[in-house]
mmCIF file of C-alpha atoms and ligand atoms in Angstrom:
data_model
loop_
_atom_site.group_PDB
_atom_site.id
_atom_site.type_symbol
_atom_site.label_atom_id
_atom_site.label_comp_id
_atom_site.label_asym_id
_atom_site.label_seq_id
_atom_site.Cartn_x
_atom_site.Cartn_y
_atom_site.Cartn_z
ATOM 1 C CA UNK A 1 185.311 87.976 132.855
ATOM 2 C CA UNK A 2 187.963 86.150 134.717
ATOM 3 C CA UNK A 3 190.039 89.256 133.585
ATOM 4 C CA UNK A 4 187.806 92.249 135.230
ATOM 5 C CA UNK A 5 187.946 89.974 138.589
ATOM 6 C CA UNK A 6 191.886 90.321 138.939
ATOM 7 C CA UNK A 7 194.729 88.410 139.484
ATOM 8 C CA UNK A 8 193.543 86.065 142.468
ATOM 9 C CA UNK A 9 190.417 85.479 140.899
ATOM 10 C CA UNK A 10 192.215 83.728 137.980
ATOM 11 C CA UNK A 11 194.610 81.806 140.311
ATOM 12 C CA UNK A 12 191.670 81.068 142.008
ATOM 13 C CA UNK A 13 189.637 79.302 138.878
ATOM 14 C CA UNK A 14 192.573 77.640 137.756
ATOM 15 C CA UNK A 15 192.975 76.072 141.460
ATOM 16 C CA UNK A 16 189.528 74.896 141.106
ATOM 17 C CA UNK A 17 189.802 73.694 138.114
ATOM 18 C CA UNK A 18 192.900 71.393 138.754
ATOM 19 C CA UNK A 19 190.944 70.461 141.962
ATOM 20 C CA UNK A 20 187.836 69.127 140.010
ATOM 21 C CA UNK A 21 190.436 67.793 137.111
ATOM 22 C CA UNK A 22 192.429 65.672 140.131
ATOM 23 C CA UNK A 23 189.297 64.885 141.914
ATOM 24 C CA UNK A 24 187.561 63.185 138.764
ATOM 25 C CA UNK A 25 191.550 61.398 137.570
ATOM 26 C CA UNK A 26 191.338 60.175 141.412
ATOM 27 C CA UNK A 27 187.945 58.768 141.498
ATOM 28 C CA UNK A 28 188.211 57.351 137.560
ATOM 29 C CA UNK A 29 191.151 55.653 138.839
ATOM 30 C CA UNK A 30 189.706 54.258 142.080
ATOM 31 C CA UNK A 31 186.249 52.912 140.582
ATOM 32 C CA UNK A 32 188.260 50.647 138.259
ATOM 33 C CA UNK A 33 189.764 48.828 141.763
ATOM 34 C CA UNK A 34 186.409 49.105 143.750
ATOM 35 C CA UNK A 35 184.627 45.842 142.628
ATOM 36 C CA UNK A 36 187.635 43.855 143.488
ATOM 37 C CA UNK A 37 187.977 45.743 146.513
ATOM 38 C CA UNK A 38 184.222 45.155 147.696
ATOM 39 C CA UNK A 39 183.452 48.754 148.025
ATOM 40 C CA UNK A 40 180.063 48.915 146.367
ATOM 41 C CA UNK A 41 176.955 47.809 148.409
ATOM 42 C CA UNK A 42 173.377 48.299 147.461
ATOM 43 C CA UNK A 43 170.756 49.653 149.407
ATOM 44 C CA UNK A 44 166.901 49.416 148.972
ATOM 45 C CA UNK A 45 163.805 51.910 148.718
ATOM 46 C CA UNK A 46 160.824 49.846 149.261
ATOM 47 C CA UNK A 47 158.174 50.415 146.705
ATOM 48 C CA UNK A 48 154.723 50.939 148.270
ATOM 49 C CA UNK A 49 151.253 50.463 146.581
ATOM 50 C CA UNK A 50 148.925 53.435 146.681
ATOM 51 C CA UNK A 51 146.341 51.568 148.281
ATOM 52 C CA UNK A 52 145.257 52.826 152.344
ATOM 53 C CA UNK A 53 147.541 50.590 154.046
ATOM 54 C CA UNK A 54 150.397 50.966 151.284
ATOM 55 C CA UNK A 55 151.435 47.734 151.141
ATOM 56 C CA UNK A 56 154.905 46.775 150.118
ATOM 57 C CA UNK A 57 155.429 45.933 145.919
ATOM 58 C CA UNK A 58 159.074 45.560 146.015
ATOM 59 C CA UNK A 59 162.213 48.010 146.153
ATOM 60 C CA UNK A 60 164.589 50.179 144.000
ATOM 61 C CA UNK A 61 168.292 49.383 143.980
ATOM 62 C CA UNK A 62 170.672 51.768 144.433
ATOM 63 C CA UNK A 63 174.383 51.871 144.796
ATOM 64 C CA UNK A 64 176.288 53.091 147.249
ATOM 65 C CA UNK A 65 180.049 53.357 146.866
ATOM 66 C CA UNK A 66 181.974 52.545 150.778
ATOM 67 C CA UNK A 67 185.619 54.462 151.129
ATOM 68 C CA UNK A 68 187.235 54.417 154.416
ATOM 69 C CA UNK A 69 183.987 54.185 156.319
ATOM 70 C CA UNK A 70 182.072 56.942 154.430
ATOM 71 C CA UNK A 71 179.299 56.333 152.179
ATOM 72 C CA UNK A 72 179.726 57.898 148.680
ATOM 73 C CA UNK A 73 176.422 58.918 146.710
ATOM 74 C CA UNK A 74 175.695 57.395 142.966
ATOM 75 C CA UNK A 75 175.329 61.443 142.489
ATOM 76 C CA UNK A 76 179.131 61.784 142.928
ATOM 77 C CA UNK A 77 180.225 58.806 141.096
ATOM 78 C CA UNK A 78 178.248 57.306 139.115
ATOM 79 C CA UNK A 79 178.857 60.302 135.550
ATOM 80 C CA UNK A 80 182.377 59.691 136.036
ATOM 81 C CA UNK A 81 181.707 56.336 135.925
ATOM 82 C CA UNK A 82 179.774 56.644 132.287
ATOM 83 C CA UNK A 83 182.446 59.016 131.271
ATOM 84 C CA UNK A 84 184.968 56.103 132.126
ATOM 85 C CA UNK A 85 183.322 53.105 131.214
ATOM 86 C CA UNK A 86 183.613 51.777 134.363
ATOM 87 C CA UNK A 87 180.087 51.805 134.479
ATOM 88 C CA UNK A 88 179.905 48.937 132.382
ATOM 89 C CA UNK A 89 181.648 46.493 135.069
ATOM 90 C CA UNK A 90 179.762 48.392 137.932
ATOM 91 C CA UNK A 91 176.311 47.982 136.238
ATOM 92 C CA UNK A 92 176.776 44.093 135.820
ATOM 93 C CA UNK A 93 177.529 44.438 139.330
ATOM 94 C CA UNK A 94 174.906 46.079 140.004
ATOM 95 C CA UNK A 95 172.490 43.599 138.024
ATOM 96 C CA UNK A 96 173.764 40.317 139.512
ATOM 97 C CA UNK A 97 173.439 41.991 143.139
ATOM 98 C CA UNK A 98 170.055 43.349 142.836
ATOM 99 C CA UNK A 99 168.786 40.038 141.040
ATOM 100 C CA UNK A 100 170.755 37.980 144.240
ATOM 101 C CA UNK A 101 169.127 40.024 146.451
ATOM 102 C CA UNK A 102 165.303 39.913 144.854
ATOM 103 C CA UNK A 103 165.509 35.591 144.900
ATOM 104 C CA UNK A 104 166.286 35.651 148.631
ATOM 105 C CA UNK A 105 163.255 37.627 149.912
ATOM 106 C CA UNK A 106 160.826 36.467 147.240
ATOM 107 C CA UNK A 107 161.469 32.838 149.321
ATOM 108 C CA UNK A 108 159.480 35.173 151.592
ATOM 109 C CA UNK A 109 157.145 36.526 148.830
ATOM 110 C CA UNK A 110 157.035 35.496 145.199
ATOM 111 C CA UNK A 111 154.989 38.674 144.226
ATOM 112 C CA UNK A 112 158.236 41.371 145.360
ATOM 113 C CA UNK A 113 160.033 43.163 142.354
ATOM 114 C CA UNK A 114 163.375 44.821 141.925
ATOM 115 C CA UNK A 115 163.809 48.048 139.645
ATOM 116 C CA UNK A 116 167.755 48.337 138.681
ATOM 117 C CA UNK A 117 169.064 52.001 137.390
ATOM 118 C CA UNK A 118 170.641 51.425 134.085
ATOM 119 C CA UNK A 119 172.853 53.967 132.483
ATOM 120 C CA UNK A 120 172.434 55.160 128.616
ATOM 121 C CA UNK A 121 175.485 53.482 127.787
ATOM 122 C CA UNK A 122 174.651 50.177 129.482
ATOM 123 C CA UNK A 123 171.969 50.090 126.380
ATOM 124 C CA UNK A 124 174.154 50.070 123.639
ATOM 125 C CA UNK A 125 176.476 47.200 125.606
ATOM 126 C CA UNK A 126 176.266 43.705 123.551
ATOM 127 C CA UNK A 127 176.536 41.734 126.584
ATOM 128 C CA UNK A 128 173.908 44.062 128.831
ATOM 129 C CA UNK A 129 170.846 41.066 127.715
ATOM 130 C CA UNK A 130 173.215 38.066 128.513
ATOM 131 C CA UNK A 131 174.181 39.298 131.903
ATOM 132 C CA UNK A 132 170.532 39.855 132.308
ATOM 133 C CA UNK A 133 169.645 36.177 131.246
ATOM 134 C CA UNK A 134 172.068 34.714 133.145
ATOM 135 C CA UNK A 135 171.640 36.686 136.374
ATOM 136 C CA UNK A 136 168.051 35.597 135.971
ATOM 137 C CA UNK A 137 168.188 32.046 135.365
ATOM 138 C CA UNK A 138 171.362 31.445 138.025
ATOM 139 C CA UNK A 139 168.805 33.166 140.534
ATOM 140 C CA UNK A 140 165.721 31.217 139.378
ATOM 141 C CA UNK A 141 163.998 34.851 139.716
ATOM 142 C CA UNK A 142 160.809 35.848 136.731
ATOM 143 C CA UNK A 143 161.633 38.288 134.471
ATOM 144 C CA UNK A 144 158.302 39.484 134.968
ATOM 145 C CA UNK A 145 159.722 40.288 138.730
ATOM 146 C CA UNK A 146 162.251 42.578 137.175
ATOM 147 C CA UNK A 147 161.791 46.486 136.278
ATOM 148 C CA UNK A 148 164.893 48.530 134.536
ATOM 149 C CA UNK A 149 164.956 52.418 135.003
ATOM 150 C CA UNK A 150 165.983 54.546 132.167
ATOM 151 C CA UNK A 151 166.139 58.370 131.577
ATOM 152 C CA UNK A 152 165.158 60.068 128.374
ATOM 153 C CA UNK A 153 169.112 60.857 127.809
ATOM 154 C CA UNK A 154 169.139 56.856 126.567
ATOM 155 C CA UNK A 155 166.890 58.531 123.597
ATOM 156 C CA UNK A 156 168.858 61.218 122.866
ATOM 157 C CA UNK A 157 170.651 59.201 120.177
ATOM 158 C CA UNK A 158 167.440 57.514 119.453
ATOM 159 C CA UNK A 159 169.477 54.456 117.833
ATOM 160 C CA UNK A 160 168.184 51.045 116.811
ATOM 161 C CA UNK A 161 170.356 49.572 119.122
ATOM 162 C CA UNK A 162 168.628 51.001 122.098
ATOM 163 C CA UNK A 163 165.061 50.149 120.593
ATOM 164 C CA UNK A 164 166.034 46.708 119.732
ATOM 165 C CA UNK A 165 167.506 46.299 123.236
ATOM 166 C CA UNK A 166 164.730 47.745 125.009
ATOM 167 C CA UNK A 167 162.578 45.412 123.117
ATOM 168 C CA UNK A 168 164.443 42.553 124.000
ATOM 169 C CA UNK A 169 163.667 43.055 127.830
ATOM 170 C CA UNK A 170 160.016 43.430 126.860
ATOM 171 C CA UNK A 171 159.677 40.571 125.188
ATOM 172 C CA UNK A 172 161.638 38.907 127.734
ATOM 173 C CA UNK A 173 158.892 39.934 130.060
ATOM 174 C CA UNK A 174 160.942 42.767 131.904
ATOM 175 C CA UNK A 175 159.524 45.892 132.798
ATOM 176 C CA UNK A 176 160.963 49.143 131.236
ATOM 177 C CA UNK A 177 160.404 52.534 133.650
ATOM 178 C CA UNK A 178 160.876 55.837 132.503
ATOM 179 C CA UNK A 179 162.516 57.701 135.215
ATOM 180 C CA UNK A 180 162.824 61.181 136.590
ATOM 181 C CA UNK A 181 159.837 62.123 134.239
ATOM 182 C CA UNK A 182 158.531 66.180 134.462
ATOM 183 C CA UNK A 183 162.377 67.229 134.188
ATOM 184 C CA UNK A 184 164.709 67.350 131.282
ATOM 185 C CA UNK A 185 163.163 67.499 127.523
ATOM 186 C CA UNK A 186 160.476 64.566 128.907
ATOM 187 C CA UNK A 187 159.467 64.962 125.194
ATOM 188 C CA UNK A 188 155.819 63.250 125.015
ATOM 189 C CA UNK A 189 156.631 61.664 121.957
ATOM 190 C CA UNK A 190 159.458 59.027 124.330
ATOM 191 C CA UNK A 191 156.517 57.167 125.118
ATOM 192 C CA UNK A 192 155.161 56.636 121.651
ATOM 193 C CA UNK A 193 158.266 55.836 120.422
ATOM 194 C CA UNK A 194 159.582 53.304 122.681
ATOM 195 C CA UNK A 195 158.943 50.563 124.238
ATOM 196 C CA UNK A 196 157.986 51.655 127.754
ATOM 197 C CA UNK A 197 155.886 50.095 130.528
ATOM 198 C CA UNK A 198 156.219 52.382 133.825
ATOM 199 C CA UNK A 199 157.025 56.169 133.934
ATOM 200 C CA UNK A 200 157.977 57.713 137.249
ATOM 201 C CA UNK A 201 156.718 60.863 137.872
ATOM 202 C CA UNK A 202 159.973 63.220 138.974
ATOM 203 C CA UNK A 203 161.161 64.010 142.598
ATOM 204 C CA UNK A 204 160.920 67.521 142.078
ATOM 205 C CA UNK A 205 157.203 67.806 141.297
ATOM 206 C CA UNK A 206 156.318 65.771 144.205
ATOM 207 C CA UNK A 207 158.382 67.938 146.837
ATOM 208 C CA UNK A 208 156.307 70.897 145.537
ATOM 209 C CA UNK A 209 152.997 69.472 145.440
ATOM 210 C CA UNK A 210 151.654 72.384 147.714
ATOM 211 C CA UNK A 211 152.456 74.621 144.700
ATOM 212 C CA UNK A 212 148.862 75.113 142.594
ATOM 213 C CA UNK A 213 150.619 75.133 139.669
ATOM 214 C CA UNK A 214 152.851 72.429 139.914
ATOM 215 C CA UNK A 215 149.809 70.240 141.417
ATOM 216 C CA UNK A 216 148.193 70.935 137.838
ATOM 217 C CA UNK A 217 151.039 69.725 136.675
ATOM 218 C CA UNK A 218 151.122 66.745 138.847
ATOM 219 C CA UNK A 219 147.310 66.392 137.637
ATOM 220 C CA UNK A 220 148.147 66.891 133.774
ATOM 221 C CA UNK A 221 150.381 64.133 133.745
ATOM 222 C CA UNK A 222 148.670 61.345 135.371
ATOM 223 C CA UNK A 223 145.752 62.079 133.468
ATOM 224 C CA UNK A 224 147.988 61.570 129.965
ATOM 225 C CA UNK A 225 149.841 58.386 131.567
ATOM 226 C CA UNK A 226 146.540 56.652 132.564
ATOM 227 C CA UNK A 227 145.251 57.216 128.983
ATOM 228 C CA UNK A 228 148.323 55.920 127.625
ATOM 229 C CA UNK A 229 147.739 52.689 130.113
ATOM 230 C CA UNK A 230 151.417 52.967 131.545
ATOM 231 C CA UNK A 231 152.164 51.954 134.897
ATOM 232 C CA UNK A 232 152.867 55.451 137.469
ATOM 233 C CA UNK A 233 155.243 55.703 140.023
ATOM 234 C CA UNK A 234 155.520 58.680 142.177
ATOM 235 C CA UNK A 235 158.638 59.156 143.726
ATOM 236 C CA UNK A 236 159.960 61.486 146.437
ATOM 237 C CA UNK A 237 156.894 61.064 148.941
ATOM 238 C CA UNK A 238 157.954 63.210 151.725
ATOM 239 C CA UNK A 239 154.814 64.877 152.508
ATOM 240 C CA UNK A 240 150.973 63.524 153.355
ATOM 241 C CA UNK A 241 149.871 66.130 150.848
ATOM 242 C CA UNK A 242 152.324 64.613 148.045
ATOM 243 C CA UNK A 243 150.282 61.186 149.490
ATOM 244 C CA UNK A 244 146.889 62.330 149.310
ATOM 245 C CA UNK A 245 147.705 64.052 146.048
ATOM 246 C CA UNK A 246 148.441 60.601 144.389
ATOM 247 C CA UNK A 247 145.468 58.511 145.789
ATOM 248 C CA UNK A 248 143.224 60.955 144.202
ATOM 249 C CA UNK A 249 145.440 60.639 141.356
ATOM 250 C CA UNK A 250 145.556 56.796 141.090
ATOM 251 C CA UNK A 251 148.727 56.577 140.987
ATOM 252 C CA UNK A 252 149.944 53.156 141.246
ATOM 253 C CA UNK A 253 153.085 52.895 143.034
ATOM 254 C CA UNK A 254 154.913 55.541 145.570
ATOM 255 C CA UNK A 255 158.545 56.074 146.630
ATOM 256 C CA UNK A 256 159.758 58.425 149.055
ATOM 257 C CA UNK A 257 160.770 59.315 152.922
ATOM 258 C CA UNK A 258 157.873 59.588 153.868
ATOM 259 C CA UNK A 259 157.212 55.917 153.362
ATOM 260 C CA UNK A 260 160.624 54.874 153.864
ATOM 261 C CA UNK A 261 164.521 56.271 153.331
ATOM 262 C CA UNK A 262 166.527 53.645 150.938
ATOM 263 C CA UNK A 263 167.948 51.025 153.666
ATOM 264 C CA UNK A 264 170.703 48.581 154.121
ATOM 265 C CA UNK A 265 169.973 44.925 153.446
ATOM 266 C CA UNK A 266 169.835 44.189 157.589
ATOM 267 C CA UNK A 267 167.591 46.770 158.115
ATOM 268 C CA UNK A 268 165.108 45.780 155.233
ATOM 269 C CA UNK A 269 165.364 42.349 156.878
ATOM 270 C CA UNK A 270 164.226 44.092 160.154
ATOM 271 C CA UNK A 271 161.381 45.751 158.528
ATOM 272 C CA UNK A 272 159.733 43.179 156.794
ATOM 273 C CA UNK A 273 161.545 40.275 156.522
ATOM 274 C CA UNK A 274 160.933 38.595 160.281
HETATM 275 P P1 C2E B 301 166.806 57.794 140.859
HETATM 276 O O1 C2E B 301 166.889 56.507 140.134
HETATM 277 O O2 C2E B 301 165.814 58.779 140.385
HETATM 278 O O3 C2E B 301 166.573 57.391 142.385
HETATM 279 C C1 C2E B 301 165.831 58.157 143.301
HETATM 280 C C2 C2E B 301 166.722 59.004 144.182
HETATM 281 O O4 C2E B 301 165.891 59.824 145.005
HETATM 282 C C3 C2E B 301 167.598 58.209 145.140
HETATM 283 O O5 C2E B 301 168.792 58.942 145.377
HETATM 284 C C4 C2E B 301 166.722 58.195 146.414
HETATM 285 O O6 C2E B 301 167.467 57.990 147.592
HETATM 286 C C5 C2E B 301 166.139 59.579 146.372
HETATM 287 N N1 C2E B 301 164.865 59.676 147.076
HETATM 288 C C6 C2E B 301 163.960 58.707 147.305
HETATM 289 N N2 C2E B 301 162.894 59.170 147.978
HETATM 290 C C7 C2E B 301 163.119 60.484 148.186
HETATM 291 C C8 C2E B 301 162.367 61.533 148.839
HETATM 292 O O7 C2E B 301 161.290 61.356 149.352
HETATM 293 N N3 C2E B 301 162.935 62.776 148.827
HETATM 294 C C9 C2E B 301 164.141 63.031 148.265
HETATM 295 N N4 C2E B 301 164.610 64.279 148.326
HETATM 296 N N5 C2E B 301 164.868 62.061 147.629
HETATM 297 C C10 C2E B 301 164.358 60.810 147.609
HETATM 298 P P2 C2E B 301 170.232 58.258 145.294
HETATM 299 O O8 C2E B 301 170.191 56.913 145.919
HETATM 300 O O9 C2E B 301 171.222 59.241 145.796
HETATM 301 O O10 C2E B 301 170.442 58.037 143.750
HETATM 302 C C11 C2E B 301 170.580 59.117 142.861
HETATM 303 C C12 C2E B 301 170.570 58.667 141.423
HETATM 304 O O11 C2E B 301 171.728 57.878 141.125
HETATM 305 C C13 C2E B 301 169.396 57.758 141.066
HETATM 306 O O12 C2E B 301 168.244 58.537 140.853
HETATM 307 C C14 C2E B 301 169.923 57.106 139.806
HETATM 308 O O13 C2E B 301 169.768 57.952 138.695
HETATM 309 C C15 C2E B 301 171.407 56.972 140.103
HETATM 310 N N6 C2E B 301 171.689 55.580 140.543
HETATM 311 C C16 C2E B 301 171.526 55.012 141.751
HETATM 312 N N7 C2E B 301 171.895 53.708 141.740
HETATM 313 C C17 C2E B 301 172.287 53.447 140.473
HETATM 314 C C18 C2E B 301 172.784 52.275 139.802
HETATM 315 O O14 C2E B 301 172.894 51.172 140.368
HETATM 316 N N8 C2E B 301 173.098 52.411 138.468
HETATM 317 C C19 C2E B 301 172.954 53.599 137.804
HETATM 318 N N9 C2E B 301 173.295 53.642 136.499
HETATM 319 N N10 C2E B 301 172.487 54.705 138.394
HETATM 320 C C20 C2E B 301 172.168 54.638 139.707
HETATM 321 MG MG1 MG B 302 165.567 55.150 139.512
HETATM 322 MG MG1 MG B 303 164.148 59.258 139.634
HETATM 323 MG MG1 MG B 304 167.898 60.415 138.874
#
């Protein structure tokens, strides 16, 4: 192909292709010095309840990486991180932030959780359940207070060491979520097989809940995750539709712009912390 294009084209693809190469060596390089450096804050989406007045349950932490000023997004990061292993250091980060963070507003109310992203090869790390325990106890924060977020590509290798893991948390009393659900393989046969408490419904079903087919969909599932007794989240709530949707749904918990943008740790204290 690159052939039938000509010359330039080539020169062209090869540019690009040093450019992504260099971009990723950069970044890879940088991510290692970025916890020292202070360059990773967290900001929060609050979880709301389904409920009329959609009361606040708790939040979702996600990372933000802070470069000169600009705010890098986990999308642009956080693979080359896995691909690295620098997601290892950054996920304990992550943890011990997020579990900080959770103690100091549940002074305010005891009942607020915290879910924390973890990657697929955070669950095979030997020291993922003592950073864990130890994050929890220095905080003095439940485990019951604490949800982690997985995606079906922590299955894919479908070892013992992820089961037994996942387990762990569960008998610890941590939730286990299920995210980005409705995308990917999202075989059915995940939540048979593994020890999960929440699944969130997928982002891209909710933006496209005007669609009749995909509100079947929408319908389908939360029908097969009630029977199943699992906890639902709905997230990327942009719309009133994608809200009314869900209360006739019953779905239990909602996330999305609609409700409110993820925010900085000042501005969360604005909202509801005063
Ligand atoms: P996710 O866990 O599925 O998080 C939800 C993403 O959807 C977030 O993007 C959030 O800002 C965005 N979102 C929330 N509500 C809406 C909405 O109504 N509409 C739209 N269009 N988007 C909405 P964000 O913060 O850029 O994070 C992207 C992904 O990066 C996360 O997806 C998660 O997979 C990963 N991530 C974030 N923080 C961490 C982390 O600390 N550790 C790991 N391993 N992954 C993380
Ligand atoms: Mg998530
Ligand atoms: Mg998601
Ligand atoms: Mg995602």
């Amino acid at each position: 192909r690159a052939k039938k294009l000509g010359k330039n084209q080539v020169c062209y693809f090869e540019d690009e292709m040093q450019k992504q190469f260099l971009y990723r060596y950069k970044v890879e390089h940088e991510l290692l010095d970025a916890i020292v450096k202070n360059q990773f804050t967290l900001h929060f989406q609050p979880v709301m309840s389904t409920n009329d007045n959609n009361s606040l349950i708790g939040f979702e932490a996600l990372i933000r990486w802070q470069i000169d000023g600009k705010l890098h997004m986990p999308d642009n990061f956080i693979e080359i991180a896995e691909d690295s292993g620098a997601i290892l250091k950054i996920g304990e980060w992550v943890i011990e932030n997020a579990i900080y963070q959770l103690s100091f507003w549940q002074q305010t109310n005891k009942q607020l959780t915290m879910a924390i992203n973890l990657s697929a090869v955070q669950l095979s790390d030997v020291n993922l359940i003592k950073t864990i325990k130890s994050a929890l106890t220095k905080h003095n924060v439940s485990p019951n207070s604490v949800e982690f977020e997985i995606t079906e590509t922590a299955f894919l290798e479908g070892s013992d060491t992820v089961i037994n893991m996942l387990n762990t948390l569960r008998v610890m009393g941590c939730g286990i979520a299920l995210d980005d659900f409705g995308t990917g393989f999202s075989s059915v046969s995940h939540l048979q097989n593994f020890p999960i408490s929440t699944v969130k419904i997928d982002k891209s079903l909710l933006l496209l809940s005007t669609d009749k087919k995909t509100r079947s969909l929408i319908k389908g599932l939360s029908l097969m995750l009630h029977s199943l007794e699992l906890n639902i989240v709905a997230e990327g709530i942009e719309t009133e539709d994608a809200l009314v949707l869900c209360r006739e749904l019953k779905i239990h918990k909602l996330q999305g712009y609609l409700l409110s943008r993820p925010l900085n740790i000042d501005n969360i204290n604005d909202k509801y912390f005063n």
